[in-house]
mmCIF file of C-alpha atoms and ligand atoms in Angstrom:
data_model
loop_
_atom_site.group_PDB
_atom_site.id
_atom_site.type_symbol
_atom_site.label_atom_id
_atom_site.label_comp_id
_atom_site.label_asym_id
_atom_site.label_seq_id
_atom_site.Cartn_x
_atom_site.Cartn_y
_atom_site.Cartn_z
ATOM 1 C CA UNK A 1 5.313 -29.885 -21.600
ATOM 2 C CA UNK A 2 1.550 -29.756 -19.857
ATOM 3 C CA UNK A 3 0.703 -26.076 -18.046
ATOM 4 C CA UNK A 4 -2.016 -24.968 -16.112
ATOM 5 C CA UNK A 5 -2.529 -21.636 -18.085
ATOM 6 C CA UNK A 6 -1.428 -19.950 -21.349
ATOM 7 C CA UNK A 7 -2.544 -16.525 -21.813
ATOM 8 C CA UNK A 8 -1.651 -16.043 -25.421
ATOM 9 C CA UNK A 9 -0.910 -13.082 -27.612
ATOM 10 C CA UNK A 10 -1.334 -10.444 -25.614
ATOM 11 C CA UNK A 11 -1.807 -7.219 -27.263
ATOM 12 C CA UNK A 12 0.026 -4.729 -25.078
ATOM 13 C CA UNK A 13 2.073 -6.739 -22.202
ATOM 14 C CA UNK A 14 3.954 -4.530 -19.739
ATOM 15 C CA UNK A 15 6.108 -6.211 -18.050
ATOM 16 C CA UNK A 16 7.509 -3.259 -15.817
ATOM 17 C CA UNK A 17 10.737 -5.027 -15.000
ATOM 18 C CA UNK A 18 11.993 -8.426 -16.606
ATOM 19 C CA UNK A 19 14.560 -8.804 -14.181
ATOM 20 C CA UNK A 20 11.906 -7.789 -11.024
ATOM 21 C CA UNK A 21 13.942 -5.839 -9.368
ATOM 22 C CA UNK A 22 12.829 -2.265 -8.430
ATOM 23 C CA UNK A 23 13.447 0.509 -10.641
ATOM 24 C CA UNK A 24 14.873 4.398 -9.206
ATOM 25 C CA UNK A 25 15.009 7.498 -11.014
ATOM 26 C CA UNK A 26 14.383 7.897 -14.706
ATOM 27 C CA UNK A 27 14.955 3.853 -14.770
ATOM 28 C CA UNK A 28 11.371 4.358 -13.401
ATOM 29 C CA UNK A 29 9.912 5.356 -17.146
ATOM 30 C CA UNK A 30 11.300 2.037 -18.744
ATOM 31 C CA UNK A 31 8.514 -0.283 -18.079
ATOM 32 C CA UNK A 32 9.331 -3.023 -20.872
ATOM 33 C CA UNK A 33 6.364 -3.544 -23.088
ATOM 34 C CA UNK A 34 5.836 -6.394 -25.451
ATOM 35 C CA UNK A 35 4.073 -6.980 -27.724
ATOM 36 C CA UNK A 36 2.151 -10.010 -29.893
ATOM 37 C CA UNK A 37 3.698 -12.324 -26.676
ATOM 38 C CA UNK A 38 2.194 -14.914 -24.481
ATOM 39 C CA UNK A 39 2.596 -16.032 -20.548
ATOM 40 C CA UNK A 40 2.990 -19.603 -19.713
ATOM 41 C CA UNK A 41 2.093 -20.050 -16.006
ATOM 42 C CA UNK A 42 1.965 -23.342 -14.200
ATOM 43 C CA UNK A 43 1.532 -24.097 -10.059
ATOM 44 C CA UNK A 44 0.726 -20.366 -9.776
ATOM 45 C CA UNK A 45 4.204 -18.960 -11.429
ATOM 46 C CA UNK A 46 4.897 -17.596 -14.696
ATOM 47 C CA UNK A 47 7.148 -20.313 -16.424
ATOM 48 C CA UNK A 48 7.672 -18.806 -19.401
ATOM 49 C CA UNK A 49 7.011 -15.516 -21.571
ATOM 50 C CA UNK A 50 7.831 -15.678 -25.661
ATOM 51 C CA UNK A 51 6.414 -14.853 -28.853
ATOM 52 C CA UNK A 52 2.951 -16.367 -29.434
ATOM 53 C CA UNK A 53 3.301 -19.022 -31.768
ATOM 54 C CA UNK A 54 6.239 -20.434 -30.069
ATOM 55 C CA UNK A 55 4.794 -20.873 -26.601
ATOM 56 C CA UNK A 56 1.787 -22.287 -28.586
ATOM 57 C CA UNK A 57 4.271 -25.098 -30.156
ATOM 58 C CA UNK A 58 5.771 -25.404 -26.621
ATOM 59 C CA UNK A 59 3.195 -25.936 -24.264
ATOM 60 C CA UNK A 60 -0.127 -27.664 -23.823
ATOM 61 C CA UNK A 61 -2.096 -25.755 -21.207
ATOM 62 C CA UNK A 62 -5.115 -27.007 -19.014
ATOM 63 C CA UNK A 63 -6.728 -23.162 -19.952
ATOM 64 C CA UNK A 64 -6.266 -20.643 -22.359
ATOM 65 C CA UNK A 65 -7.015 -17.048 -22.324
ATOM 66 C CA UNK A 66 -6.812 -15.321 -25.679
ATOM 67 C CA UNK A 67 -5.636 -11.445 -24.565
ATOM 68 C CA UNK A 68 -5.464 -9.974 -28.706
ATOM 69 C CA UNK A 69 -6.341 -6.544 -28.256
ATOM 70 C CA UNK A 70 -5.885 -6.616 -24.432
ATOM 71 C CA UNK A 71 -3.370 -5.157 -22.379
ATOM 72 C CA UNK A 72 -1.898 -6.913 -19.396
ATOM 73 C CA UNK A 73 0.041 -5.613 -16.229
ATOM 74 C CA UNK A 74 0.957 -6.774 -13.332
ATOM 75 C CA UNK A 75 -1.098 -6.986 -10.512
ATOM 76 C CA UNK A 76 -1.269 -3.982 -8.083
ATOM 77 C CA UNK A 77 0.488 -3.738 -5.038
ATOM 78 C CA UNK A 78 -1.163 -1.591 -2.391
ATOM 79 C CA UNK A 79 1.897 -1.068 0.282
ATOM 80 C CA UNK A 80 -0.007 1.113 2.818
ATOM 81 C CA UNK A 81 -3.650 0.629 3.854
ATOM 82 C CA UNK A 82 -5.436 0.969 7.558
ATOM 83 C CA UNK A 83 -8.705 -1.233 6.742
ATOM 84 C CA UNK A 84 -9.333 -2.321 10.257
ATOM 85 C CA UNK A 85 -12.268 0.070 11.306
ATOM 86 C CA UNK A 86 -15.814 -0.344 12.212
ATOM 87 C CA UNK A 87 -17.600 2.957 11.281
ATOM 88 C CA UNK A 88 -16.577 5.528 8.250
ATOM 89 C CA UNK A 89 -16.337 9.134 8.884
ATOM 90 C CA UNK A 90 -18.325 11.034 5.884
ATOM 91 C CA UNK A 91 -19.059 13.562 8.925
ATOM 92 C CA UNK A 92 -15.704 14.556 9.134
ATOM 93 C CA UNK A 93 -15.341 14.566 5.155
ATOM 94 C CA UNK A 94 -18.404 17.562 5.223
ATOM 95 C CA UNK A 95 -16.387 19.549 8.564
ATOM 96 C CA UNK A 96 -13.201 19.535 5.940
ATOM 97 C CA UNK A 97 -15.174 21.135 2.981
ATOM 98 C CA UNK A 98 -16.872 23.723 5.484
ATOM 99 C CA UNK A 99 -12.822 24.702 6.403
ATOM 100 C CA UNK A 100 -12.042 22.665 9.710
ATOM 101 C CA UNK A 101 -8.205 21.308 9.070
ATOM 102 C CA UNK A 102 -7.180 17.569 9.678
ATOM 103 C CA UNK A 103 -5.729 18.584 13.630
ATOM 104 C CA UNK A 104 -8.634 21.004 14.258
ATOM 105 C CA UNK A 105 -11.589 17.814 13.790
ATOM 106 C CA UNK A 106 -8.544 15.655 15.800
ATOM 107 C CA UNK A 107 -8.464 18.101 18.370
ATOM 108 C CA UNK A 108 -12.035 18.225 18.993
ATOM 109 C CA UNK A 109 -12.552 14.495 19.417
ATOM 110 C CA UNK A 110 -12.770 13.389 15.931
ATOM 111 C CA UNK A 111 -10.088 11.722 14.123
ATOM 112 C CA UNK A 112 -8.097 8.298 14.779
ATOM 113 C CA UNK A 113 -9.561 8.440 18.277
ATOM 114 C CA UNK A 114 -13.069 8.471 17.457
ATOM 115 C CA UNK A 115 -12.183 5.286 15.156
ATOM 116 C CA UNK A 116 -10.412 4.114 18.448
ATOM 117 C CA UNK A 117 -13.328 4.153 20.106
ATOM 118 C CA UNK A 118 -15.868 1.804 18.323
ATOM 119 C CA UNK A 119 -12.946 -0.879 17.080
ATOM 120 C CA UNK A 120 -11.848 -1.365 20.547
ATOM 121 C CA UNK A 121 -15.944 -2.692 20.981
ATOM 122 C CA UNK A 122 -15.881 -4.654 18.376
ATOM 123 C CA UNK A 123 -15.585 -8.325 17.986
ATOM 124 C CA UNK A 124 -13.107 -10.044 15.782
ATOM 125 C CA UNK A 125 -16.009 -11.180 13.689
ATOM 126 C CA UNK A 126 -17.096 -7.707 13.125
ATOM 127 C CA UNK A 127 -14.199 -6.707 12.196
ATOM 128 C CA UNK A 128 -12.856 -8.970 9.550
ATOM 129 C CA UNK A 129 -16.479 -9.095 8.007
ATOM 130 C CA UNK A 130 -16.318 -5.337 7.697
ATOM 131 C CA UNK A 131 -12.767 -5.285 6.168
ATOM 132 C CA UNK A 132 -13.256 -8.277 3.724
ATOM 133 C CA UNK A 133 -15.996 -6.299 2.098
ATOM 134 C CA UNK A 134 -13.467 -3.078 1.637
ATOM 135 C CA UNK A 135 -10.691 -5.212 0.359
ATOM 136 C CA UNK A 136 -12.837 -7.278 -1.805
ATOM 137 C CA UNK A 137 -13.655 -4.069 -3.534
ATOM 138 C CA UNK A 138 -9.947 -3.627 -3.476
ATOM 139 C CA UNK A 139 -9.104 -6.802 -5.606
ATOM 140 C CA UNK A 140 -12.116 -5.917 -8.003
ATOM 141 C CA UNK A 141 -9.316 -2.537 -8.914
ATOM 142 C CA UNK A 142 -6.255 -4.820 -9.070
ATOM 143 C CA UNK A 143 -4.609 -5.095 -5.931
ATOM 144 C CA UNK A 144 -3.380 -8.234 -5.476
ATOM 145 C CA UNK A 145 -1.033 -7.369 -2.500
ATOM 146 C CA UNK A 146 -1.589 -5.219 0.344
ATOM 147 C CA UNK A 147 -0.461 -4.179 3.692
ATOM 148 C CA UNK A 148 -2.380 -3.377 6.120
ATOM 149 C CA UNK A 149 -2.114 -1.613 9.481
ATOM 150 C CA UNK A 150 -3.638 -1.991 13.273
ATOM 151 C CA UNK A 151 -3.683 1.403 15.043
ATOM 152 C CA UNK A 152 -7.029 1.773 15.859
ATOM 153 C CA UNK A 153 -7.411 0.044 19.293
ATOM 154 C CA UNK A 154 -4.201 1.303 21.307
ATOM 155 C CA UNK A 155 -4.260 -0.827 23.968
ATOM 156 C CA UNK A 156 -2.352 -4.531 23.882
ATOM 157 C CA UNK A 157 -5.659 -6.479 23.501
ATOM 158 C CA UNK A 158 -7.005 -4.330 20.820
ATOM 159 C CA UNK A 159 -3.892 -4.064 18.824
ATOM 160 C CA UNK A 160 -3.546 -7.867 19.106
ATOM 161 C CA UNK A 161 -7.093 -8.569 18.015
ATOM 162 C CA UNK A 162 -6.605 -6.021 14.881
ATOM 163 C CA UNK A 163 -3.472 -8.260 14.203
ATOM 164 C CA UNK A 164 -5.615 -11.171 14.533
ATOM 165 C CA UNK A 165 -7.883 -9.989 12.180
ATOM 166 C CA UNK A 166 -5.504 -9.178 9.776
ATOM 167 C CA UNK A 167 -3.768 -12.776 9.849
ATOM 168 C CA UNK A 168 -7.461 -14.187 9.143
ATOM 169 C CA UNK A 169 -7.691 -11.904 6.243
ATOM 170 C CA UNK A 170 -4.623 -13.125 4.838
ATOM 171 C CA UNK A 171 -5.742 -16.726 5.356
ATOM 172 C CA UNK A 172 -9.095 -16.730 4.175
ATOM 173 C CA UNK A 173 -8.767 -13.892 0.983
ATOM 174 C CA UNK A 174 -7.089 -14.728 -2.302
ATOM 175 C CA UNK A 175 -4.258 -12.222 -2.063
ATOM 176 C CA UNK A 176 -1.056 -11.586 -0.212
ATOM 177 C CA UNK A 177 -1.637 -9.162 3.076
ATOM 178 C CA UNK A 178 1.165 -8.274 4.838
ATOM 179 C CA UNK A 179 0.736 -7.275 8.558
ATOM 180 C CA UNK A 180 2.260 -3.945 10.196
ATOM 181 C CA UNK A 181 1.718 -2.854 14.140
ATOM 182 C CA UNK A 182 1.030 0.885 14.456
ATOM 183 C CA UNK A 183 0.197 0.825 18.031
ATOM 184 C CA UNK A 184 1.728 4.416 17.590
ATOM 185 C CA UNK A 185 -0.797 5.748 15.256
ATOM 186 C CA UNK A 186 -2.281 8.684 18.059
ATOM 187 C CA UNK A 187 -1.549 8.917 21.810
ATOM 188 C CA UNK A 188 -5.133 7.345 23.429
ATOM 189 C CA UNK A 189 -7.103 9.717 25.048
ATOM 190 C CA UNK A 190 -6.609 8.688 28.871
ATOM 191 C CA UNK A 191 -2.535 9.246 28.057
ATOM 192 C CA UNK A 192 -3.084 12.494 26.398
ATOM 193 C CA UNK A 193 -1.079 14.246 29.117
ATOM 194 C CA UNK A 194 1.277 11.623 29.689
ATOM 195 C CA UNK A 195 3.132 10.540 26.674
ATOM 196 C CA UNK A 196 5.841 8.636 28.234
ATOM 197 C CA UNK A 197 3.441 6.336 30.312
ATOM 198 C CA UNK A 198 1.940 5.122 26.584
ATOM 199 C CA UNK A 199 5.573 5.055 25.279
ATOM 200 C CA UNK A 200 6.646 2.240 27.972
ATOM 201 C CA UNK A 201 3.366 0.268 27.224
ATOM 202 C CA UNK A 202 4.342 0.674 23.546
ATOM 203 C CA UNK A 203 7.946 -0.441 24.572
ATOM 204 C CA UNK A 204 7.476 -2.690 27.409
ATOM 205 C CA UNK A 205 3.923 -4.903 26.889
ATOM 206 C CA UNK A 206 2.597 -3.952 23.234
ATOM 207 C CA UNK A 207 6.271 -4.478 21.156
ATOM 208 C CA UNK A 208 6.855 -7.630 22.894
ATOM 209 C CA UNK A 209 3.986 -9.433 23.004
ATOM 210 C CA UNK A 210 3.327 -8.467 19.117
ATOM 211 C CA UNK A 211 6.711 -9.908 18.334
ATOM 212 C CA UNK A 212 6.403 -13.233 20.231
ATOM 213 C CA UNK A 213 3.390 -14.178 18.556
ATOM 214 C CA UNK A 214 4.823 -12.997 14.953
ATOM 215 C CA UNK A 215 1.842 -11.217 13.654
ATOM 216 C CA UNK A 216 3.255 -8.519 12.531
ATOM 217 C CA UNK A 217 6.211 -7.903 10.086
ATOM 218 C CA UNK A 218 6.580 -4.326 10.270
ATOM 219 C CA UNK A 219 6.008 -1.446 13.236
ATOM 220 C CA UNK A 220 4.949 1.972 12.033
ATOM 221 C CA UNK A 221 4.487 5.249 13.811
ATOM 222 C CA UNK A 222 2.920 8.825 12.882
ATOM 223 C CA UNK A 223 5.718 11.304 13.172
ATOM 224 C CA UNK A 224 4.085 14.078 12.734
ATOM 225 C CA UNK A 225 3.934 17.602 15.821
ATOM 226 C CA UNK A 226 0.475 17.241 16.863
ATOM 227 C CA UNK A 227 1.012 13.025 17.510
ATOM 228 C CA UNK A 228 4.896 11.594 18.151
ATOM 229 C CA UNK A 229 7.830 13.636 18.038
ATOM 230 C CA UNK A 230 11.284 13.039 16.443
ATOM 231 C CA UNK A 231 12.602 11.524 20.205
ATOM 232 C CA UNK A 232 9.524 9.173 21.240
ATOM 233 C CA UNK A 233 9.570 8.158 17.412
ATOM 234 C CA UNK A 234 13.079 7.284 17.656
ATOM 235 C CA UNK A 235 12.489 5.444 20.951
ATOM 236 C CA UNK A 236 9.507 3.140 19.825
ATOM 237 C CA UNK A 237 11.029 2.512 16.452
ATOM 238 C CA UNK A 238 14.588 1.327 17.807
ATOM 239 C CA UNK A 239 13.063 -1.061 20.316
ATOM 240 C CA UNK A 240 11.112 -2.727 17.620
ATOM 241 C CA UNK A 241 14.051 -2.878 15.560
ATOM 242 C CA UNK A 242 15.506 -4.573 18.688
ATOM 243 C CA UNK A 243 12.552 -7.381 18.666
ATOM 244 C CA UNK A 244 12.871 -8.209 15.143
ATOM 245 C CA UNK A 245 10.472 -5.767 13.422
ATOM 246 C CA UNK A 246 10.994 -3.999 9.771
ATOM 247 C CA UNK A 247 10.425 -0.329 10.015
ATOM 248 C CA UNK A 248 8.052 2.107 8.168
ATOM 249 C CA UNK A 249 6.771 5.978 9.338
ATOM 250 C CA UNK A 250 4.543 8.425 8.568
ATOM 251 C CA UNK A 251 6.711 11.165 7.853
ATOM 252 C CA UNK A 252 6.514 14.836 6.803
ATOM 253 C CA UNK A 253 2.990 14.583 5.994
ATOM 254 C CA UNK A 254 1.912 18.132 7.302
ATOM 255 C CA UNK A 255 5.047 19.270 8.283
ATOM 256 C CA UNK A 256 9.112 19.293 7.338
ATOM 257 C CA UNK A 257 9.902 18.491 10.766
ATOM 258 C CA UNK A 258 12.622 15.742 9.970
ATOM 259 C CA UNK A 259 11.002 12.887 9.818
ATOM 260 C CA UNK A 260 12.355 11.590 6.500
ATOM 261 C CA UNK A 261 16.018 12.367 7.983
ATOM 262 C CA UNK A 262 14.931 9.987 11.239
ATOM 263 C CA UNK A 263 13.282 6.993 8.414
ATOM 264 C CA UNK A 264 16.743 7.264 7.073
ATOM 265 C CA UNK A 265 18.726 7.185 10.069
ATOM 266 C CA UNK A 266 17.026 3.977 11.701
ATOM 267 C CA UNK A 267 17.008 2.534 7.893
ATOM 268 C CA UNK A 268 13.320 2.189 7.374
ATOM 269 C CA UNK A 269 12.386 -0.269 4.807
ATOM 270 C CA UNK A 270 9.915 3.153 3.735
ATOM 271 C CA UNK A 271 8.746 6.328 4.645
ATOM 272 C CA UNK A 272 5.321 7.431 3.857
ATOM 273 C CA UNK A 273 3.522 10.367 2.923
ATOM 274 C CA UNK A 274 6.356 13.010 2.386
ATOM 275 C CA UNK A 275 4.023 15.709 1.323
ATOM 276 C CA UNK A 276 6.315 18.334 3.121
ATOM 277 C CA UNK A 277 9.836 16.551 2.960
ATOM 278 C CA UNK A 278 13.006 18.826 2.667
ATOM 279 C CA UNK A 279 15.527 18.245 -0.055
ATOM 280 C CA UNK A 280 17.845 17.491 3.149
ATOM 281 C CA UNK A 281 15.025 14.414 4.070
ATOM 282 C CA UNK A 282 14.931 13.670 -0.039
ATOM 283 C CA UNK A 283 18.764 13.336 -0.085
ATOM 284 C CA UNK A 284 18.822 10.997 3.639
ATOM 285 C CA UNK A 285 15.989 9.054 2.022
ATOM 286 C CA UNK A 286 18.760 8.125 -1.029
ATOM 287 C CA UNK A 287 21.571 7.905 0.740
ATOM 288 C CA UNK A 288 19.810 5.151 3.479
ATOM 289 C CA UNK A 289 18.171 3.346 0.939
ATOM 290 C CA UNK A 290 14.628 4.247 2.391
ATOM 291 C CA UNK A 291 11.953 3.767 -0.058
ATOM 292 C CA UNK A 292 9.553 6.721 -0.093
ATOM 293 C CA UNK A 293 5.574 5.824 -0.573
ATOM 294 C CA UNK A 294 4.150 8.676 -1.440
ATOM 295 C CA UNK A 295 -0.015 9.059 -0.884
ATOM 296 C CA UNK A 296 -1.714 11.761 -2.812
ATOM 297 C CA UNK A 297 -5.195 10.046 -2.538
ATOM 298 C CA UNK A 298 -4.800 11.586 1.422
ATOM 299 C CA UNK A 299 -3.364 15.144 -0.197
ATOM 300 C CA UNK A 300 -6.741 15.039 -2.838
ATOM 301 C CA UNK A 301 -8.877 14.079 0.188
ATOM 302 C CA UNK A 302 -7.884 16.875 2.456
ATOM 303 C CA UNK A 303 -8.114 19.504 -0.581
ATOM 304 C CA UNK A 304 -4.325 20.064 -0.251
ATOM 305 C CA UNK A 305 -2.797 22.494 -2.457
ATOM 306 C CA UNK A 306 0.651 21.055 -2.296
ATOM 307 C CA UNK A 307 1.719 16.732 -2.936
ATOM 308 C CA UNK A 308 4.779 15.466 -2.331
ATOM 309 C CA UNK A 309 7.764 16.605 -4.467
ATOM 310 C CA UNK A 310 7.748 13.192 -6.408
ATOM 311 C CA UNK A 311 9.381 15.003 -9.450
ATOM 312 C CA UNK A 312 12.246 16.033 -7.141
ATOM 313 C CA UNK A 313 12.880 12.311 -5.799
ATOM 314 C CA UNK A 314 12.464 10.714 -9.340
ATOM 315 C CA UNK A 315 15.313 13.395 -10.042
ATOM 316 C CA UNK A 316 17.544 12.059 -6.627
ATOM 317 C CA UNK A 317 17.184 8.952 -8.449
ATOM 318 C CA UNK A 318 15.144 7.443 -5.612
ATOM 319 C CA UNK A 319 12.886 4.355 -6.154
ATOM 320 C CA UNK A 320 9.388 6.156 -5.715
ATOM 321 C CA UNK A 321 6.616 4.248 -4.469
ATOM 322 C CA UNK A 322 2.166 4.664 -4.417
ATOM 323 C CA UNK A 323 -0.021 3.569 -1.523
ATOM 324 C CA UNK A 324 -3.749 4.426 -1.431
ATOM 325 C CA UNK A 325 -3.767 5.303 2.062
ATOM 326 C CA UNK A 326 -7.075 3.830 2.426
ATOM 327 C CA UNK A 327 -8.165 4.608 6.206
ATOM 328 C CA UNK A 328 -12.027 6.060 7.490
ATOM 329 C CA UNK A 329 -10.634 9.628 8.057
ATOM 330 C CA UNK A 330 -8.241 11.600 5.698
ATOM 331 C CA UNK A 331 -8.581 9.144 2.824
ATOM 332 C CA UNK A 332 -11.341 6.556 1.813
ATOM 333 C CA UNK A 333 -10.027 5.863 -1.241
ATOM 334 C CA UNK A 334 -9.532 2.318 -2.436
ATOM 335 C CA UNK A 335 -8.506 2.452 -5.885
ATOM 336 C CA UNK A 336 -4.903 2.089 -6.826
ATOM 337 C CA UNK A 337 -5.881 3.367 -10.635
ATOM 338 C CA UNK A 338 -6.786 6.374 -8.882
ATOM 339 C CA UNK A 339 -3.751 6.835 -7.230
ATOM 340 C CA UNK A 340 -2.062 6.577 -10.422
ATOM 341 C CA UNK A 341 -4.239 9.189 -12.068
ATOM 342 C CA UNK A 342 -3.615 12.068 -9.098
ATOM 343 C CA UNK A 343 0.496 11.252 -9.447
ATOM 344 C CA UNK A 344 0.055 12.006 -12.817
ATOM 345 C CA UNK A 345 -2.217 15.218 -12.506
ATOM 346 C CA UNK A 346 -0.994 16.720 -9.025
ATOM 347 C CA UNK A 347 2.725 15.139 -9.075
ATOM 348 C CA UNK A 348 3.523 15.378 -12.823
ATOM 349 C CA UNK A 349 4.675 12.114 -13.057
ATOM 350 C CA UNK A 350 4.029 9.566 -16.019
ATOM 351 C CA UNK A 351 1.769 7.147 -16.573
ATOM 352 C CA UNK A 352 4.639 4.790 -17.181
ATOM 353 C CA UNK A 353 6.606 6.358 -13.605
ATOM 354 C CA UNK A 354 3.156 5.547 -11.848
ATOM 355 C CA UNK A 355 2.846 2.241 -12.730
ATOM 356 C CA UNK A 356 6.082 1.085 -11.904
ATOM 357 C CA UNK A 357 5.256 2.913 -8.239
ATOM 358 C CA UNK A 358 2.109 1.115 -8.546
ATOM 359 C CA UNK A 359 3.639 -2.255 -8.860
ATOM 360 C CA UNK A 360 7.316 -3.238 -8.898
ATOM 361 C CA UNK A 361 8.598 -0.345 -6.252
ATOM 362 C CA UNK A 362 5.435 -0.698 -3.971
ATOM 363 C CA UNK A 363 6.332 -4.313 -3.644
ATOM 364 C CA UNK A 364 9.655 -3.115 -2.420
ATOM 365 C CA UNK A 365 8.772 -0.824 0.095
ATOM 366 C CA UNK A 366 7.199 -4.426 1.579
ATOM 367 C CA UNK A 367 10.237 -6.265 1.123
ATOM 368 C CA UNK A 368 7.841 -8.669 -1.493
ATOM 369 C CA UNK A 369 9.494 -7.761 -4.499
ATOM 370 C CA UNK A 370 11.200 -11.016 -5.020
ATOM 371 C CA UNK A 371 7.456 -12.741 -5.202
ATOM 372 C CA UNK A 372 5.116 -9.971 -6.883
ATOM 373 C CA UNK A 373 5.079 -6.635 -8.809
ATOM 374 C CA UNK A 374 6.686 -7.284 -12.343
ATOM 375 C CA UNK A 375 5.756 -9.873 -15.110
ATOM 376 C CA UNK A 376 8.691 -11.920 -14.526
ATOM 377 C CA UNK A 377 9.741 -15.680 -14.934
ATOM 378 C CA UNK A 378 9.593 -17.391 -11.857
ATOM 379 C CA UNK A 379 7.373 -14.436 -9.803
ATOM 380 C CA UNK A 380 3.955 -15.306 -9.031
ATOM 381 C CA UNK A 381 1.457 -15.098 -11.544
ATOM 382 C CA UNK A 382 -0.395 -11.591 -10.195
ATOM 383 C CA UNK A 383 -1.530 -10.573 -13.892
ATOM 384 C CA UNK A 384 -4.588 -7.748 -14.340
ATOM 385 C CA UNK A 385 -5.977 -8.175 -17.891
ATOM 386 C CA UNK A 386 -7.164 -4.690 -19.343
ATOM 387 C CA UNK A 387 -10.014 -4.152 -22.035
ATOM 388 C CA UNK A 388 -8.629 -1.015 -22.829
ATOM 389 C CA UNK A 389 -6.362 0.339 -26.144
ATOM 390 C CA UNK A 390 -2.743 0.752 -23.628
ATOM 391 C CA UNK A 391 -1.852 1.406 -20.309
ATOM 392 C CA UNK A 392 -2.029 4.916 -20.513
ATOM 393 C CA UNK A 393 -5.387 4.635 -20.531
ATOM 394 C CA UNK A 394 -5.284 3.470 -16.898
ATOM 395 C CA UNK A 395 -4.654 6.753 -14.969
ATOM 396 C CA UNK A 396 -6.663 8.512 -18.073
ATOM 397 C CA UNK A 397 -10.017 7.260 -17.376
ATOM 398 C CA UNK A 398 -10.563 9.111 -14.428
ATOM 399 C CA UNK A 399 -12.280 7.366 -11.123
ATOM 400 C CA UNK A 400 -13.379 4.278 -13.563
ATOM 401 C CA UNK A 401 -10.682 2.321 -14.300
ATOM 402 C CA UNK A 402 -10.649 -1.440 -13.367
ATOM 403 C CA UNK A 403 -9.294 -4.450 -15.235
ATOM 404 C CA UNK A 404 -11.566 -7.160 -16.790
ATOM 405 C CA UNK A 405 -9.635 -9.739 -14.897
ATOM 406 C CA UNK A 406 -7.551 -10.436 -11.665
ATOM 407 C CA UNK A 407 -5.389 -13.053 -11.812
ATOM 408 C CA UNK A 408 -3.772 -13.817 -8.512
ATOM 409 C CA UNK A 409 -1.295 -16.508 -7.920
ATOM 410 C CA UNK A 410 -2.088 -17.953 -11.478
ATOM 411 C CA UNK A 411 -6.080 -18.326 -10.644
ATOM 412 C CA UNK A 412 -8.626 -16.496 -12.435
ATOM 413 C CA UNK A 413 -10.733 -14.561 -9.546
ATOM 414 C CA UNK A 414 -14.678 -14.441 -9.592
ATOM 415 C CA UNK A 415 -16.777 -11.763 -8.163
ATOM 416 C CA UNK A 416 -18.141 -11.965 -5.077
ATOM 417 C CA UNK A 417 -15.327 -13.698 -3.755
HETATM 418 ZN ZN1 ZN B 501 -1.426 5.865 7.203
#
């Protein structure tokens, strides 16, 4: 049979899940490694995986890649990013070093609100070219599927503008990009003293406009003491659900305020951050089937002494996922390999658990696990070829791991894109 691509004799082929399904608890360490196997790819899909000599006899490929002595993993899935903004915020980085907290910076006119001012003014073209350059860097580091949020406009017009930019990114870049509406990222300055009026705009104007245009898959909200409280979050998310959007939450990042429990009550697809979630929150997530998406680079960037209780979640048999939380304020990190390093060193996840969390479980956190996140027959051929001795080298090589070759939908990407 003639096929597009045969990757032959892979030194260490890390499939993560043959069955292509997310993994919970103890099963997260079982990453299903094959030695000296080949991968047959046709029309963007993995059509066969088998011993090298067998597949060489069976297929006539148009292209062949010799992967002896190489490691292959699934392409990374980054299920939580905020890449649509204009200016970066390195001065806040310095303020944090000098002792200001995230909440103090936000209350003194910095934080999300400062990004909102310049993003509201920017043209779609400017936002598109800035975001493209950022995402290209992510792809070079192995990200082949990405979730991207709006949330730096907080008016109907500017939120729709950002979602349009995300749509154009998805059309123009060679990776999958999943759009999330996050008009409830903050309260805009003009509604600082009238939260209810902004919630009315979210529910009566923004969400219906987003749903009508069909340009977001998820609605996300920042549920925290200084932004949306539990009752406000319930109102916005319930409306989003009624309009057919799936739900995500920024929950229990700074305080254990019951965000995880609300995510469970509303059957969110994922609850993200969870730096301070309680034992009751973990139990609620498990019972409701909500995926915890942990963002250790944010806590690292905020110089936190504590991290999310990943081991408690794995012990509770949850399918833990990881993401960068790339954004201009609390986390200017675009590297999934660095997030793996942090998850190992700060949350005591093993390299195998970290890889599962950045691939198949991350895919499940954006409902893409039937297409990406593992090396399984029938899935998209999203693969990373690494010139390293073993997959464990990825988190071990701190701050410098990147794949030799990135393959998306069976196509070898060359940079600049
Ligand atoms: Zn976020």
